[in-house]
mmCIF file of C-alpha atoms in Angstrom:
data_model
loop_
_atom_site.group_PDB
_atom_site.id
_atom_site.type_symbol
_atom_site.label_atom_id
_atom_site.label_comp_id
_atom_site.label_asym_id
_atom_site.label_seq_id
_atom_site.Cartn_x
_atom_site.Cartn_y
_atom_site.Cartn_z
ATOM 1 C CA MET A 1 -44.759 -15.049 -30.974
ATOM 2 C CA PHE A 2 -41.417 -13.715 -29.826
ATOM 3 C CA MET A 3 -42.885 -10.469 -28.521
ATOM 4 C CA GLY A 4 -45.657 -12.311 -26.746
ATOM 5 C CA ALA A 5 -43.224 -14.697 -25.110
ATOM 6 C CA THR A 6 -41.032 -11.806 -24.000
ATOM 7 C CA THR A 7 -43.994 -9.970 -22.494
ATOM 8 C CA LYS A 8 -45.159 -13.092 -20.687
ATOM 9 C CA GLU A 9 -41.658 -13.754 -19.399
ATOM 10 C CA GLY A 10 -41.412 -10.173 -18.151
ATOM 11 C CA LEU A 11 -44.711 -10.483 -16.304
ATOM 12 C CA ASN A 12 -43.587 -13.753 -14.738
ATOM 13 C CA ILE A 13 -40.336 -12.151 -13.554
ATOM 14 C CA ALA A 14 -42.242 -9.191 -12.070
ATOM 15 C CA GLU A 15 -44.659 -11.471 -10.216
ATOM 16 C CA LYS A 16 -41.806 -13.640 -8.972
ATOM 17 C CA SER A 17 -39.969 -10.544 -7.742
ATOM 18 C CA ARG A 18 -43.053 -9.304 -5.875
ATOM 19 C CA THR A 19 -43.464 -12.676 -4.208
ATOM 20 C CA ILE A 20 -39.818 -12.730 -3.120
ATOM 21 C CA VAL A 21 -40.068 -9.172 -1.746
ATOM 22 C CA LYS A 22 -43.255 -9.951 0.201
ATOM 23 C CA ASN A 23 -41.656 -13.053 1.719
ATOM 24 C CA LYS A 24 -38.485 -11.198 2.709
ATOM 25 C CA ILE A 25 -40.512 -8.464 4.404
ATOM 26 C CA ARG A 26 -42.511 -11.100 6.256
ATOM 27 C CA GLN A 27 -39.307 -12.768 7.430
ATOM 28 C CA VAL A 28 -37.834 -9.463 8.645
ATOM 29 C CA LEU A 29 -40.934 -8.181 10.428
ATOM 30 C CA GLY A 30 -42.662 -11.355 11.543
ATOM 31 C CA GLU A 31 -46.386 -11.948 11.253
ATOM 32 C CA ASP A 32 -47.426 -9.884 14.285
ATOM 33 C CA LYS A 33 -45.472 -6.771 13.256
ATOM 34 C CA LEU A 34 -46.602 -7.172 9.653
ATOM 35 C CA LYS A 35 -50.216 -6.808 10.755
ATOM 36 C CA SER A 36 -49.499 -3.391 12.291
ATOM 37 C CA TYR A 37 -49.010 -1.828 8.836
ATOM 38 C CA SER A 38 -51.798 -0.764 6.485
ATOM 39 C CA SER A 39 -51.979 -2.263 3.017
ATOM 40 C CA GLU A 40 -50.842 1.093 1.583
ATOM 41 C CA GLU A 41 -47.833 1.211 3.899
ATOM 42 C CA LEU A 42 -46.891 -2.313 2.907
ATOM 43 C CA THR A 43 -47.071 -1.480 -0.790
ATOM 44 C CA ILE A 44 -44.683 1.448 -0.251
ATOM 45 C CA MET A 45 -42.419 -0.788 1.816
ATOM 46 C CA GLU A 46 -42.420 -3.430 -0.900
ATOM 47 C CA ARG A 47 -41.457 -0.841 -3.481
ATOM 48 C CA VAL A 48 -38.496 0.374 -1.407
ATOM 49 C CA VAL A 49 -37.255 -3.155 -0.735
ATOM 50 C CA HIS A 50 -37.587 -3.977 -4.418
ATOM 51 C CA ALA A 51 -35.729 -0.808 -5.494
ATOM 52 C CA THR A 52 -32.846 -1.382 -3.091
ATOM 53 C CA ALA A 53 -32.748 -5.199 -2.885
ATOM 54 C CA ASP A 54 -32.429 -4.616 0.857
ATOM 55 C CA GLU A 55 -35.093 -6.126 3.091
ATOM 56 C CA GLU A 56 -33.736 -4.228 6.110
ATOM 57 C CA TYR A 57 -35.796 -1.243 4.936
ATOM 58 C CA ALA A 58 -38.842 -3.086 6.229
ATOM 59 C CA LYS A 59 -37.525 -2.228 9.706
ATOM 60 C CA LEU A 60 -36.216 1.232 8.846
ATOM 61 C CA LEU A 61 -39.260 2.915 7.296
ATOM 62 C CA ILE A 62 -41.305 5.129 9.610
ATOM 63 C CA PHE A 63 -44.765 6.392 8.614
ATOM 64 C CA LYS A 64 -45.993 9.277 10.771
ATOM 65 C CA ASN A 65 -49.272 11.240 10.831
ATOM 66 C CA ASN A 66 -51.094 9.573 7.923
ATOM 67 C CA PRO A 67 -48.449 10.461 5.336
ATOM 68 C CA ILE A 68 -49.733 8.295 2.518
ATOM 69 C CA GLU A 69 -53.264 9.660 2.729
ATOM 70 C CA ASN A 70 -51.908 13.217 2.781
ATOM 71 C CA GLY A 71 -49.579 12.498 -0.109
ATOM 72 C CA ILE A 72 -52.349 10.982 -2.205
ATOM 73 C CA GLU A 73 -54.562 13.991 -1.524
ATOM 74 C CA ALA A 74 -51.769 16.374 -2.557
ATOM 75 C CA ILE A 75 -51.089 14.489 -5.787
ATOM 76 C CA LYS A 76 -54.763 14.266 -6.685
ATOM 77 C CA ASN A 77 -54.987 18.037 -6.192
ATOM 78 C CA LYS A 78 -51.905 18.508 -8.416
ATOM 79 C CA LYS A 79 -49.916 20.160 -5.628
ATOM 80 C CA PRO A 80 -46.234 20.896 -6.328
ATOM 81 C CA VAL A 81 -43.534 18.398 -5.430
ATOM 82 C CA VAL A 82 -40.179 19.942 -4.453
ATOM 83 C CA VAL A 83 -37.039 17.772 -4.473
ATOM 84 C CA ASP A 84 -33.482 18.317 -3.317
ATOM 85 C CA VAL A 85 -31.387 17.126 -6.273
ATOM 86 C CA GLY A 86 -31.677 16.510 -9.995
ATOM 87 C CA MET A 87 -31.369 12.737 -9.700
ATOM 88 C CA VAL A 88 -34.468 12.612 -7.509
ATOM 89 C CA LYS A 89 -36.344 14.829 -9.945
ATOM 90 C CA ALA A 90 -35.337 12.618 -12.863
ATOM 91 C CA GLY A 91 -36.793 9.546 -11.202
ATOM 92 C CA ILE A 92 -40.221 10.853 -10.169
ATOM 93 C CA ARG A 93 -43.082 10.435 -12.622
ATOM 94 C CA TYR A 94 -45.045 13.628 -12.012
ATOM 95 C CA ASN A 95 -45.502 16.845 -13.957
ATOM 96 C CA ASN A 96 -45.694 19.524 -11.244
ATOM 97 C CA LEU A 97 -42.139 18.885 -10.052
ATOM 98 C CA TYR A 98 -39.475 21.386 -8.947
ATOM 99 C CA ASN A 99 -35.762 21.392 -8.174
ATOM 100 C CA PHE A 100 -33.809 24.626 -7.738
ATOM 101 C CA ILE A 101 -30.366 23.291 -6.807
ATOM 102 C CA ASN A 102 -28.746 24.530 -10.030
ATOM 103 C CA ASP A 103 -30.690 27.775 -10.473
ATOM 104 C CA LYS A 104 -28.749 31.050 -10.709
ATOM 105 C CA GLU A 105 -30.797 32.449 -7.826
ATOM 106 C CA THR A 106 -29.735 29.497 -5.687
ATOM 107 C CA TYR A 107 -26.042 30.050 -6.414
ATOM 108 C CA LYS A 108 -26.407 33.748 -5.655
ATOM 109 C CA MET A 109 -28.213 33.222 -2.341
ATOM 110 C CA ALA A 110 -25.777 30.512 -1.252
ATOM 111 C CA GLU A 111 -22.813 32.784 -1.895
ATOM 112 C CA GLU A 112 -24.330 35.896 -0.334
ATOM 113 C CA GLU A 113 -25.607 34.146 2.803
ATOM 114 C CA GLN A 114 -22.768 31.614 3.053
ATOM 115 C CA ILE A 115 -25.108 28.636 3.104
ATOM 116 C CA THR A 116 -25.236 25.432 1.081
ATOM 117 C CA ARG A 117 -27.073 25.392 -2.240
ATOM 118 C CA ALA A 118 -29.346 22.734 -0.782
ATOM 119 C CA ILE A 119 -30.465 25.147 1.932
ATOM 120 C CA ALA A 120 -30.835 28.003 -0.541
ATOM 121 C CA SER A 121 -32.919 25.876 -2.899
ATOM 122 C CA MET A 122 -35.422 25.092 -0.152
ATOM 123 C CA ARG A 123 -35.697 28.765 0.840
ATOM 124 C CA ILE A 124 -36.407 29.663 -2.762
ATOM 125 C CA ALA A 125 -39.044 26.918 -2.940
ATOM 126 C CA LYS A 126 -40.843 27.713 0.324
ATOM 127 C CA LYS A 127 -44.060 28.972 -1.303
ATOM 128 C CA LEU A 128 -44.265 25.724 -3.238
ATOM 129 C CA ILE A 129 -43.461 23.672 -0.147
ATOM 130 C CA ASP A 130 -46.357 25.252 1.766
ATOM 131 C CA GLY A 131 -49.225 22.864 1.025
ATOM 132 C CA GLY A 132 -47.059 20.767 -1.282
ATOM 133 C CA VAL A 133 -44.863 17.691 -1.022
ATOM 134 C CA VAL A 134 -41.123 17.617 -0.322
ATOM 135 C CA VAL A 135 -38.872 14.720 -1.334
ATOM 136 C CA ILE A 136 -35.335 14.639 0.090
ATOM 137 C CA GLY A 137 -33.075 11.791 -0.985
ATOM 138 C CA ASN A 138 -29.607 13.262 -0.741
ATOM 139 C CA ALA A 139 -29.036 16.437 1.277
ATOM 140 C CA PRO A 140 -29.517 16.506 5.074
ATOM 141 C CA THR A 141 -29.048 20.283 5.026
ATOM 142 C CA ALA A 142 -32.058 20.586 2.708
ATOM 143 C CA LEU A 143 -34.145 18.584 5.152
ATOM 144 C CA PHE A 144 -32.971 20.652 8.106
ATOM 145 C CA GLU A 145 -33.983 23.779 6.197
ATOM 146 C CA VAL A 146 -37.450 22.369 5.522
ATOM 147 C CA ILE A 147 -37.762 21.687 9.247
ATOM 148 C CA ARG A 148 -36.688 25.271 9.999
ATOM 149 C CA LEU A 149 -39.309 26.595 7.572
ATOM 150 C CA ILE A 150 -41.909 24.480 9.365
ATOM 151 C CA ASN A 151 -40.884 25.500 12.881
ATOM 152 C CA GLU A 152 -39.943 29.145 12.356
ATOM 153 C CA GLU A 153 -41.931 30.352 9.353
ATOM 154 C CA GLY A 154 -45.140 28.364 9.675
ATOM 155 C CA ILE A 155 -44.728 26.521 6.371
ATOM 156 C CA LYS A 156 -46.987 23.449 6.282
ATOM 157 C CA PRO A 157 -46.172 20.761 3.713
ATOM 158 C CA LYS A 158 -48.799 18.099 3.109
ATOM 159 C CA LEU A 159 -46.046 15.486 3.210
ATOM 160 C CA VAL A 160 -42.279 15.321 3.629
ATOM 161 C CA ILE A 161 -40.420 12.257 2.390
ATOM 162 C CA GLY A 162 -37.119 12.407 4.240
ATOM 163 C CA ALA A 163 -34.547 9.840 3.146
ATOM 164 C CA PRO A 164 -31.133 11.531 2.896
ATOM 165 C CA VAL A 165 -28.258 9.068 2.963
ATOM 166 C CA GLY A 166 -24.925 9.313 4.744
ATOM 167 C CA PHE A 167 -23.059 9.314 8.027
ATOM 168 C CA VAL A 168 -23.000 13.089 8.538
ATOM 169 C CA LYS A 169 -26.263 14.586 9.814
ATOM 170 C CA ALA A 170 -28.521 12.316 7.716
ATOM 171 C CA SER A 171 -29.828 10.341 10.688
ATOM 172 C CA GLU A 172 -30.189 13.489 12.799
ATOM 173 C CA SER A 173 -32.140 15.335 10.113
ATOM 174 C CA LYS A 174 -34.655 12.518 9.818
ATOM 175 C CA GLU A 175 -35.069 12.284 13.573
ATOM 176 C CA ALA A 176 -35.689 16.041 13.671
ATOM 177 C CA LEU A 177 -38.383 15.673 11.026
ATOM 178 C CA ARG A 178 -40.096 12.945 13.036
ATOM 179 C CA ASN A 179 -40.180 15.356 15.982
ATOM 180 C CA THR A 180 -42.468 17.697 14.024
ATOM 181 C CA ASP A 181 -46.190 17.189 13.504
ATOM 182 C CA VAL A 182 -45.858 17.177 9.717
ATOM 183 C CA PRO A 183 -46.924 13.988 7.924
ATOM 184 C CA SER A 184 -43.692 12.214 6.994
ATOM 185 C CA ILE A 185 -42.103 9.066 5.680
ATOM 186 C CA THR A 186 -38.526 8.604 6.827
ATOM 187 C CA THR A 187 -35.801 6.027 7.230
ATOM 188 C CA VAL A 188 -34.062 5.400 10.531
ATOM 189 C CA GLY A 189 -30.302 5.798 10.630
ATOM 190 C CA PRO A 190 -27.872 6.651 7.806
ATOM 191 C CA LYS A 191 -29.506 4.567 5.090
ATOM 192 C CA GLY A 192 -31.581 6.171 2.354
ATOM 193 C CA GLY A 193 -30.757 7.866 -0.925
ATOM 194 C CA THR A 194 -32.273 8.629 -4.293
ATOM 195 C CA PRO A 195 -33.690 5.137 -5.010
ATOM 196 C CA VAL A 196 -35.490 5.124 -1.663
ATOM 197 C CA ALA A 197 -36.925 8.620 -1.975
ATOM 198 C CA VAL A 198 -37.977 8.090 -5.581
ATOM 199 C CA SER A 199 -39.602 4.726 -4.922
ATOM 200 C CA ILE A 200 -41.656 6.181 -2.055
ATOM 201 C CA ALA A 201 -42.769 9.166 -4.131
ATOM 202 C CA ASN A 202 -43.658 7.078 -7.169
ATOM 203 C CA GLY A 203 -45.502 4.622 -4.960
ATOM 204 C CA ILE A 204 -47.713 7.386 -3.599
ATOM 205 C CA ILE A 205 -48.278 8.753 -7.099
ATOM 206 C CA ALA A 206 -49.312 5.264 -8.260
ATOM 207 C CA LEU A 207 -51.683 4.894 -5.302
ATOM 208 C CA SER A 208 -53.243 8.254 -6.130
ATOM 209 C CA LYS A 209 -54.150 6.790 -9.525
ATOM 210 C CA ASN A 210 -55.430 3.552 -7.976
ATOM 211 C CA LYS A 211 -52.549 1.678 -9.562
ATOM 212 C CA ARG A 212 -50.295 -0.912 -8.001
ATOM 213 C CA ALA A 213 -47.540 0.914 -6.141
#
């Protein structure tokens, strides 16, 4: 009885939370703007708002060049997912997942070339990035390096989730990503971070399995 009641209570809380999130998004966007998003985009949006308890993300998320469809295709084909930091990796529920920020090769390259480890980790991962998915939740320099790989080395990710947080170069890096033709999901301005990046990635993974995002 106790376990059953607890499970039922948990389901009721989850449903109540989803209803609150949907209503907050509707209030922020308005009915007309709400209709401009696909059902898949709205499910990702709902997940981000739920993860952050911040309905402003309904206005900050930008979906460009069919990113969700491309992300779902990549996940279904078991393509690699490359992330910028360990916290992002820890939050994503996917097996073919890579983070090189603490690898010896990354430290060596960063020291020899006098670049950040975030940049070095993306250079090391470029073969995985080509045709794969990139998730950036922390380091603007990692995102700028992904953009350089796209523009200068012809690397073509299926999807880039760009949500670095901060007041130094985070906004600029996301704007630069939106100026490429690569499918992307980004946030406008300095807001972002691990919870945002992880919730977007896990939402796409859930959609690829026909589960609620």
